[in-house]
mmCIF file of C-alpha atoms in Angstrom:
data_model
loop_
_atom_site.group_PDB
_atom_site.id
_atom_site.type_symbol
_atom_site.label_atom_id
_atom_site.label_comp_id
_atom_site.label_asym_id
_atom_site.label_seq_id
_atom_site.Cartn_x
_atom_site.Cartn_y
_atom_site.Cartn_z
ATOM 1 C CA UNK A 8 51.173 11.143 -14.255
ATOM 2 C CA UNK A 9 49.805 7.964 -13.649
ATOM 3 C CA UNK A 10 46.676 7.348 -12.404
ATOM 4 C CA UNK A 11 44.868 5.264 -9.930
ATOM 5 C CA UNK A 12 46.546 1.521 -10.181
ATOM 6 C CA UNK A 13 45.049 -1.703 -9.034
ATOM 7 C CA UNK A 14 45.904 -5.490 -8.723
ATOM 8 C CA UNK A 15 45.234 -8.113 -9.943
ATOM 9 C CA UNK A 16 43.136 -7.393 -12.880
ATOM 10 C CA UNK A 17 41.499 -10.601 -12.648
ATOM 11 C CA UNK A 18 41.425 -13.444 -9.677
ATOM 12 C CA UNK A 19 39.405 -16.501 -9.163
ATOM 13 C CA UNK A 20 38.903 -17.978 -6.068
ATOM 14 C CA UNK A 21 37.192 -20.522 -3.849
ATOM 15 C CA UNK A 22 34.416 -20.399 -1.116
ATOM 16 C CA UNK A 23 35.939 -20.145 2.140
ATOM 17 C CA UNK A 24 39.652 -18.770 1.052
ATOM 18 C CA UNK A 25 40.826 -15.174 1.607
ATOM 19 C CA UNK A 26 42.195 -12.506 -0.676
ATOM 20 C CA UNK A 27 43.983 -9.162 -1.024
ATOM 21 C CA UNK A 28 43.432 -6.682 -3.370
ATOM 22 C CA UNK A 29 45.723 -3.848 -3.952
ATOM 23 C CA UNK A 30 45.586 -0.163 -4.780
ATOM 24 C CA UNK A 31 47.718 2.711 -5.960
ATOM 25 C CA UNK A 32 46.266 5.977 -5.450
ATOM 26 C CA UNK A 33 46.852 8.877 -8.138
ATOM 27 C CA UNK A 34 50.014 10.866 -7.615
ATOM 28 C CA UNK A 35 49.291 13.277 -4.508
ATOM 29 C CA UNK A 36 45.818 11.526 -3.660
ATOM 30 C CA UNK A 37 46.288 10.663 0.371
ATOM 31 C CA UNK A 38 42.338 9.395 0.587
ATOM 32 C CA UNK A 39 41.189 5.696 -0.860
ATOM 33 C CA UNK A 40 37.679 4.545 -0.734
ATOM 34 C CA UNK A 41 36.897 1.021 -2.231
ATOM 35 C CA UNK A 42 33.594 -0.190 -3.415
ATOM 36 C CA UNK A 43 32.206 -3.612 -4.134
ATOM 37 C CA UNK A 44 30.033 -3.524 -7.802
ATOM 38 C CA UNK A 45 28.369 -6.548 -8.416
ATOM 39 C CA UNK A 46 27.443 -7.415 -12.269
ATOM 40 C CA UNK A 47 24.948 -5.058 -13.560
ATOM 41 C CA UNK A 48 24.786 -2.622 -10.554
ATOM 42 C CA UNK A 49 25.800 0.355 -9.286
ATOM 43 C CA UNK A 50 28.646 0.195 -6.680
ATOM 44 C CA UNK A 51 28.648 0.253 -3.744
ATOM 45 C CA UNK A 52 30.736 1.431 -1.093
ATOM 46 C CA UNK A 53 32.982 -0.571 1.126
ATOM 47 C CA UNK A 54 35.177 1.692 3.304
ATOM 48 C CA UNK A 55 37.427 4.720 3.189
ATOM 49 C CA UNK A 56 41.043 5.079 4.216
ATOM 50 C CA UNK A 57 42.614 8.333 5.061
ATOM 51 C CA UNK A 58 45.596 8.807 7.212
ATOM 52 C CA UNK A 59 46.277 5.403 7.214
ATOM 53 C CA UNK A 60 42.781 4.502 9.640
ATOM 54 C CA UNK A 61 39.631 3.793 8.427
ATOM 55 C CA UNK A 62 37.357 6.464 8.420
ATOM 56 C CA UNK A 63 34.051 5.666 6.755
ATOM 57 C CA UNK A 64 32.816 1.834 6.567
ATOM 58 C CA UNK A 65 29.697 1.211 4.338
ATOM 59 C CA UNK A 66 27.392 -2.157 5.271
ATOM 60 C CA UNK A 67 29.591 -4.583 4.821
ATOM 61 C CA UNK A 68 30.259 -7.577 7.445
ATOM 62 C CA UNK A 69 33.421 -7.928 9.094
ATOM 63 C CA UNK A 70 35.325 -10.474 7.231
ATOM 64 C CA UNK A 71 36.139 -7.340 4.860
ATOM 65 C CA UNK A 72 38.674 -5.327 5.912
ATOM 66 C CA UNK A 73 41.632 -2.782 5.084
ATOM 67 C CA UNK A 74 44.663 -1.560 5.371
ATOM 68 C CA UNK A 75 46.448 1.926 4.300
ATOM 69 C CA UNK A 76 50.311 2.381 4.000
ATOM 70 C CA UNK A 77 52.373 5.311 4.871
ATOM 71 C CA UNK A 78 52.681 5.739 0.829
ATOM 72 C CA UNK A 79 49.099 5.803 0.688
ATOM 73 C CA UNK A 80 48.701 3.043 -1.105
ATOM 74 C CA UNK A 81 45.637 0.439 0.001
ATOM 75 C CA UNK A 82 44.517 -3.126 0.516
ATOM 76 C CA UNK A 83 41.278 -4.206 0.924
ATOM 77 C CA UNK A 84 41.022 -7.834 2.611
ATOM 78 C CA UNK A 85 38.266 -10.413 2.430
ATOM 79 C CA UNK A 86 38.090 -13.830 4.675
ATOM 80 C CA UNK A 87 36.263 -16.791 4.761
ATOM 81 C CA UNK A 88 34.709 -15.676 0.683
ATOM 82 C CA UNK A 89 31.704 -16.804 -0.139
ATOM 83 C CA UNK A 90 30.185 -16.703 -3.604
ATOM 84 C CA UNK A 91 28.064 -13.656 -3.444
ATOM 85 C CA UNK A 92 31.539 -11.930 -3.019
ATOM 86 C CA UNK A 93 32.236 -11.918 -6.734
ATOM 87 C CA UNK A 94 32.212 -8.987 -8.392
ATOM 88 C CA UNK A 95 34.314 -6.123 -9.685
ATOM 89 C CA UNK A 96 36.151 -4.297 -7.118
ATOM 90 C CA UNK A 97 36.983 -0.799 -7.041
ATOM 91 C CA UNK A 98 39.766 1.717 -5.896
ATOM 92 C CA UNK A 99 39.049 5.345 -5.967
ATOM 93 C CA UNK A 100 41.781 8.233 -4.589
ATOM 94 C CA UNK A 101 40.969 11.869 -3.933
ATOM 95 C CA UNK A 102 42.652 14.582 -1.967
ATOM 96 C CA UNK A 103 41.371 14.956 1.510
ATOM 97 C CA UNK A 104 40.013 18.236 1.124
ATOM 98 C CA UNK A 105 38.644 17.455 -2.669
ATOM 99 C CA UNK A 106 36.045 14.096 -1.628
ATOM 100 C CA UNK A 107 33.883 14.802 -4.904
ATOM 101 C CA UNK A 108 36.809 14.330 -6.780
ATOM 102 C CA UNK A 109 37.214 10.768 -7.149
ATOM 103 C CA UNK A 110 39.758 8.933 -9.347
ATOM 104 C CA UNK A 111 38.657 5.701 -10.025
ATOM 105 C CA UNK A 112 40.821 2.526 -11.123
ATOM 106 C CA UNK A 113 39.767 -0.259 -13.381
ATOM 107 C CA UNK A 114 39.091 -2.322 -10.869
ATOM 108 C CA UNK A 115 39.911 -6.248 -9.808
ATOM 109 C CA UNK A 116 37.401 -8.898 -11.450
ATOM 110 C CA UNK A 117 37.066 -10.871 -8.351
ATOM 111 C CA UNK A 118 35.274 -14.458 -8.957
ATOM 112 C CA UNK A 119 34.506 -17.027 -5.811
ATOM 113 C CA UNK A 120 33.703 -20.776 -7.469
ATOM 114 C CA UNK B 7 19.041 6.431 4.147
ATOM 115 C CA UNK B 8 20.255 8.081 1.002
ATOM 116 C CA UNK B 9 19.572 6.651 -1.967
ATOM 117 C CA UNK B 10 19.472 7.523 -5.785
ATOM 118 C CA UNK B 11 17.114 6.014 -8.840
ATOM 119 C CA UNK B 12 17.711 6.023 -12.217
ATOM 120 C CA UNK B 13 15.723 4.975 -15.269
ATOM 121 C CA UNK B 14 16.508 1.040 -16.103
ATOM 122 C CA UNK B 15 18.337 0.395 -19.547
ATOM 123 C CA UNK B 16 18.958 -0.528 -22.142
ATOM 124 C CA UNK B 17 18.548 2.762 -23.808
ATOM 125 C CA UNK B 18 18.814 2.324 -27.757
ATOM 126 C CA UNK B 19 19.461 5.785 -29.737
ATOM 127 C CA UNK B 20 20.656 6.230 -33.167
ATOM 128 C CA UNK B 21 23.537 8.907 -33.936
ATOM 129 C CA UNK B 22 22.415 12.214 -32.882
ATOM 130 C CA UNK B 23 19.240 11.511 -31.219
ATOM 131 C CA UNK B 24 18.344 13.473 -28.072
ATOM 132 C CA UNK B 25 19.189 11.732 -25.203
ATOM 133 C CA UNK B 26 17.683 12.021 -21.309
ATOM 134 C CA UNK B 27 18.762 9.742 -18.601
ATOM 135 C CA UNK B 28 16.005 10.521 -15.459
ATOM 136 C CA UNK B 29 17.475 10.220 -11.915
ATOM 137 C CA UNK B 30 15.980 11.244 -8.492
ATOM 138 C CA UNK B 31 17.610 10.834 -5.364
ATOM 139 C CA UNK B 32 16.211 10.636 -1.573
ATOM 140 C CA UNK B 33 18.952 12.547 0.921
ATOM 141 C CA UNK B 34 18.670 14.573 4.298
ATOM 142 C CA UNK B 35 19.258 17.968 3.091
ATOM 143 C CA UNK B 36 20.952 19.397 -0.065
ATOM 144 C CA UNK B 37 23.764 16.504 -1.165
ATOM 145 C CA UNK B 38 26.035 16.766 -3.935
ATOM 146 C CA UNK B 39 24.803 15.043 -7.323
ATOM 147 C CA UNK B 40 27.500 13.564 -10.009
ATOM 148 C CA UNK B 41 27.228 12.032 -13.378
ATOM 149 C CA UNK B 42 29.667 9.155 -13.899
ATOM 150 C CA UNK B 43 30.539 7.318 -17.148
ATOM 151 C CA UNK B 44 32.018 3.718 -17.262
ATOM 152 C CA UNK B 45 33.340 2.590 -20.821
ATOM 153 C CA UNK B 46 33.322 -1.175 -21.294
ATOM 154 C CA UNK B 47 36.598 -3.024 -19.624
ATOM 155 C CA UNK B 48 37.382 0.760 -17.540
ATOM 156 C CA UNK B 49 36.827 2.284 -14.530
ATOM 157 C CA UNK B 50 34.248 5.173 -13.921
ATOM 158 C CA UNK B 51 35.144 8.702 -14.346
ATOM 159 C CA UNK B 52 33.674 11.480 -13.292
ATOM 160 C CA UNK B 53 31.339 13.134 -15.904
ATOM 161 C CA UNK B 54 29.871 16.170 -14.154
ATOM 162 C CA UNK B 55 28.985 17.582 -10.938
ATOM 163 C CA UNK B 56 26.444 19.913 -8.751
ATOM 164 C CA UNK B 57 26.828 20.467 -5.679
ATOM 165 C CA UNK B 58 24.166 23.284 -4.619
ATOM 166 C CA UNK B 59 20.507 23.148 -6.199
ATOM 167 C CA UNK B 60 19.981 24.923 -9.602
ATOM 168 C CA UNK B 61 23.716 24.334 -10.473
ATOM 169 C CA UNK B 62 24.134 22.813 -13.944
ATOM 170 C CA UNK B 63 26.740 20.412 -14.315
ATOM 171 C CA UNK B 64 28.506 20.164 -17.903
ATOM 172 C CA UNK B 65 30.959 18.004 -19.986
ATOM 173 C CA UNK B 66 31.742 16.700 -23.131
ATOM 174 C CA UNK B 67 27.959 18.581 -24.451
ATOM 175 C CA UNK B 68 26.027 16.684 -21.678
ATOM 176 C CA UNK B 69 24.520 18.706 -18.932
ATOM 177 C CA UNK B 70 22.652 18.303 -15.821
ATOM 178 C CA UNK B 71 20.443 20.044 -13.847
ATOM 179 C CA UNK B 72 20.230 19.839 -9.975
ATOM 180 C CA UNK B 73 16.397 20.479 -9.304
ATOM 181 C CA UNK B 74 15.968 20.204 -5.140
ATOM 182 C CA UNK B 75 11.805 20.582 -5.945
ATOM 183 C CA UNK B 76 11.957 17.655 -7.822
ATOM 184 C CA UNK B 77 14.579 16.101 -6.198
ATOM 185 C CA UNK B 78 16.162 15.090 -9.722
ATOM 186 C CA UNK B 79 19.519 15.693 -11.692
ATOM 187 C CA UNK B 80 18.520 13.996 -15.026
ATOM 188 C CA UNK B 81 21.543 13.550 -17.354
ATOM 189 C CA UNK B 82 20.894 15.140 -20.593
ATOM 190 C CA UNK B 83 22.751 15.920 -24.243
ATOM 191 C CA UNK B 84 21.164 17.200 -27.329
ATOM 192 C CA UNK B 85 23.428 14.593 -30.169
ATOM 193 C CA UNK B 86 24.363 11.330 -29.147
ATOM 194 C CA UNK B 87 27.530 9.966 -30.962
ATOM 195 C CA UNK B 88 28.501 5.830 -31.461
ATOM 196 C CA UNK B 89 31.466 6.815 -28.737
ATOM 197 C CA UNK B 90 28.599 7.632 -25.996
ATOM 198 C CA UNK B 91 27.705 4.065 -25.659
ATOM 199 C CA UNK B 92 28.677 3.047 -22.087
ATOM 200 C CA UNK B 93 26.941 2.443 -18.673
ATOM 201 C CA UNK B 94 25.771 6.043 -16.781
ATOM 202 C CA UNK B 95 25.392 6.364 -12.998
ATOM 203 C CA UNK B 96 23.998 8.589 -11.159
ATOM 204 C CA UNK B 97 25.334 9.163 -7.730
ATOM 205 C CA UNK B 98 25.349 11.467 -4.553
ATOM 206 C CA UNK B 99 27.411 12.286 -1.381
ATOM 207 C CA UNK B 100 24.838 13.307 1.516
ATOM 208 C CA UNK B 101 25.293 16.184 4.233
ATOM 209 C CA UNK B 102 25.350 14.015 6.810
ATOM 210 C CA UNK B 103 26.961 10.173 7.102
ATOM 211 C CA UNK B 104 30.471 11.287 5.985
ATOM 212 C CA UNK B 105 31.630 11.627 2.575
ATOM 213 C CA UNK B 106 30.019 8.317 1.154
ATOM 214 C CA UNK B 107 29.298 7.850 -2.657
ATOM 215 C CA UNK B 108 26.137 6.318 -3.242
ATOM 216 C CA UNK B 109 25.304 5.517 -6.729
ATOM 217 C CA UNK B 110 22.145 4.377 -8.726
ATOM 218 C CA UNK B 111 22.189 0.636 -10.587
ATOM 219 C CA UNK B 112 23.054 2.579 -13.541
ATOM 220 C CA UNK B 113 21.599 2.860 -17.268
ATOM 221 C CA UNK B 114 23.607 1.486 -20.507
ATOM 222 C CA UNK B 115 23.607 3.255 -23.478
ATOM 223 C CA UNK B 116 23.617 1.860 -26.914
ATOM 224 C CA UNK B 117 24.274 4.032 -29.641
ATOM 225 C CA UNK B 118 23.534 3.203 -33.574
ATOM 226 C CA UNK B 119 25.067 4.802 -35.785
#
């Protein structure tokens, strides 16, 4: 059973270009949250996908957005990147009914230069 | 808003020394409280749970305590081993706001052995 998927593992980047990330939820999850964890912190969260809308949206600007696919798997989008957008960025999947149980992926090492 | 604290690291234990990771939280209500682990290079998983007060949350020989007088769910476990070493977070899902994860900066663990 594989678990919660995510690519790319790592991607550089430069100030003022966009970039997709890209998540595979754990077999039979239908709910993906992503969160933004910058080095040495906690993360934090980003928005939440469930039935292919977004449903929850933490405080984050605009210029990040998402996207959820009939097969449940997830994108999370960010424009115009500046350099306080690097960090590692996380995919978590759960089961609608089951929010506190979060599956976590090993995240995309996201650096703006 | 909702927020959670947790003692600052590095925390520096040799083999099978007591260890307590403190954590309080601020939350309208009665939230859930979780315990998550992340291993160097991986995701976090999910370590332990609560999700009423006086619940104790256990896994692996830690435990946690969800204390709504004091507002706390410290993380504790009575022998540390050399494979404990990782980074700890706290974190909580509030009553109210939807079924957002907010999580503490976290505390690394170094264990000696």
């Amino acid at each position: 059973d594989a678990g919660v998927t995510q690519s790319p593992t790592h991607l550089i980047k430069t100030r003022g270009q966009q970039v997709t990330l890209r998540c595979s939820p754990k077999s039979g999850h239908d709910t993906v949250s992503w969160y933004q964890q910058a080095l040495g912190q906690g993360p934090q969260f980003i928005f939440q996908y469930y039935e292919e809308e977004e449903r929850q949206r933490g405080n984050f600007p605009d210029r990040f957005s998402g996207h959820q696919f009939p097969n449940y798997s997830s994108e999370l989008n960010v424009n115009a990147l500046l350099l306080g957008d690097s960090a590692l960025y996380l995919c978590a999947s759960s089961l609608r009914g089951q929010l506190y149980e979060q599956y976590f992926g090993p995240g995309t090492r996201l650096t703006v230069t | 808003g909702d927020s959670v604290t947790q003692m600052e690291g590095p925390v520096t234990l040799s083999e099978e020394a007591f260890l307590t990771i403190n954590c309080t939280y601020t939350a309208t209500g009665y939230p859930s409280l979780f315990w998550y682990v992340q291993y160097p290079g991986e995701g976090l998983q999910l370590l332990l749970k609560a999700t009423k007060a006086d619940d104790k949350g256990s896994n692996k020989g830690f435990e946690a305590t969800y204390r709504k007088e004091t507002t706390s769910f410290h993380l504790e476990k009575g022998s540390v081993q050399v494979s404990d070493s990782a980074v700890y977070f706290c974190a909580l899902i509030g009553r109210t706001g939807g079924f957002k994860t907010i999580f503490g900066a976290g505390t690394r663990l170094f264990v000696k052995a």
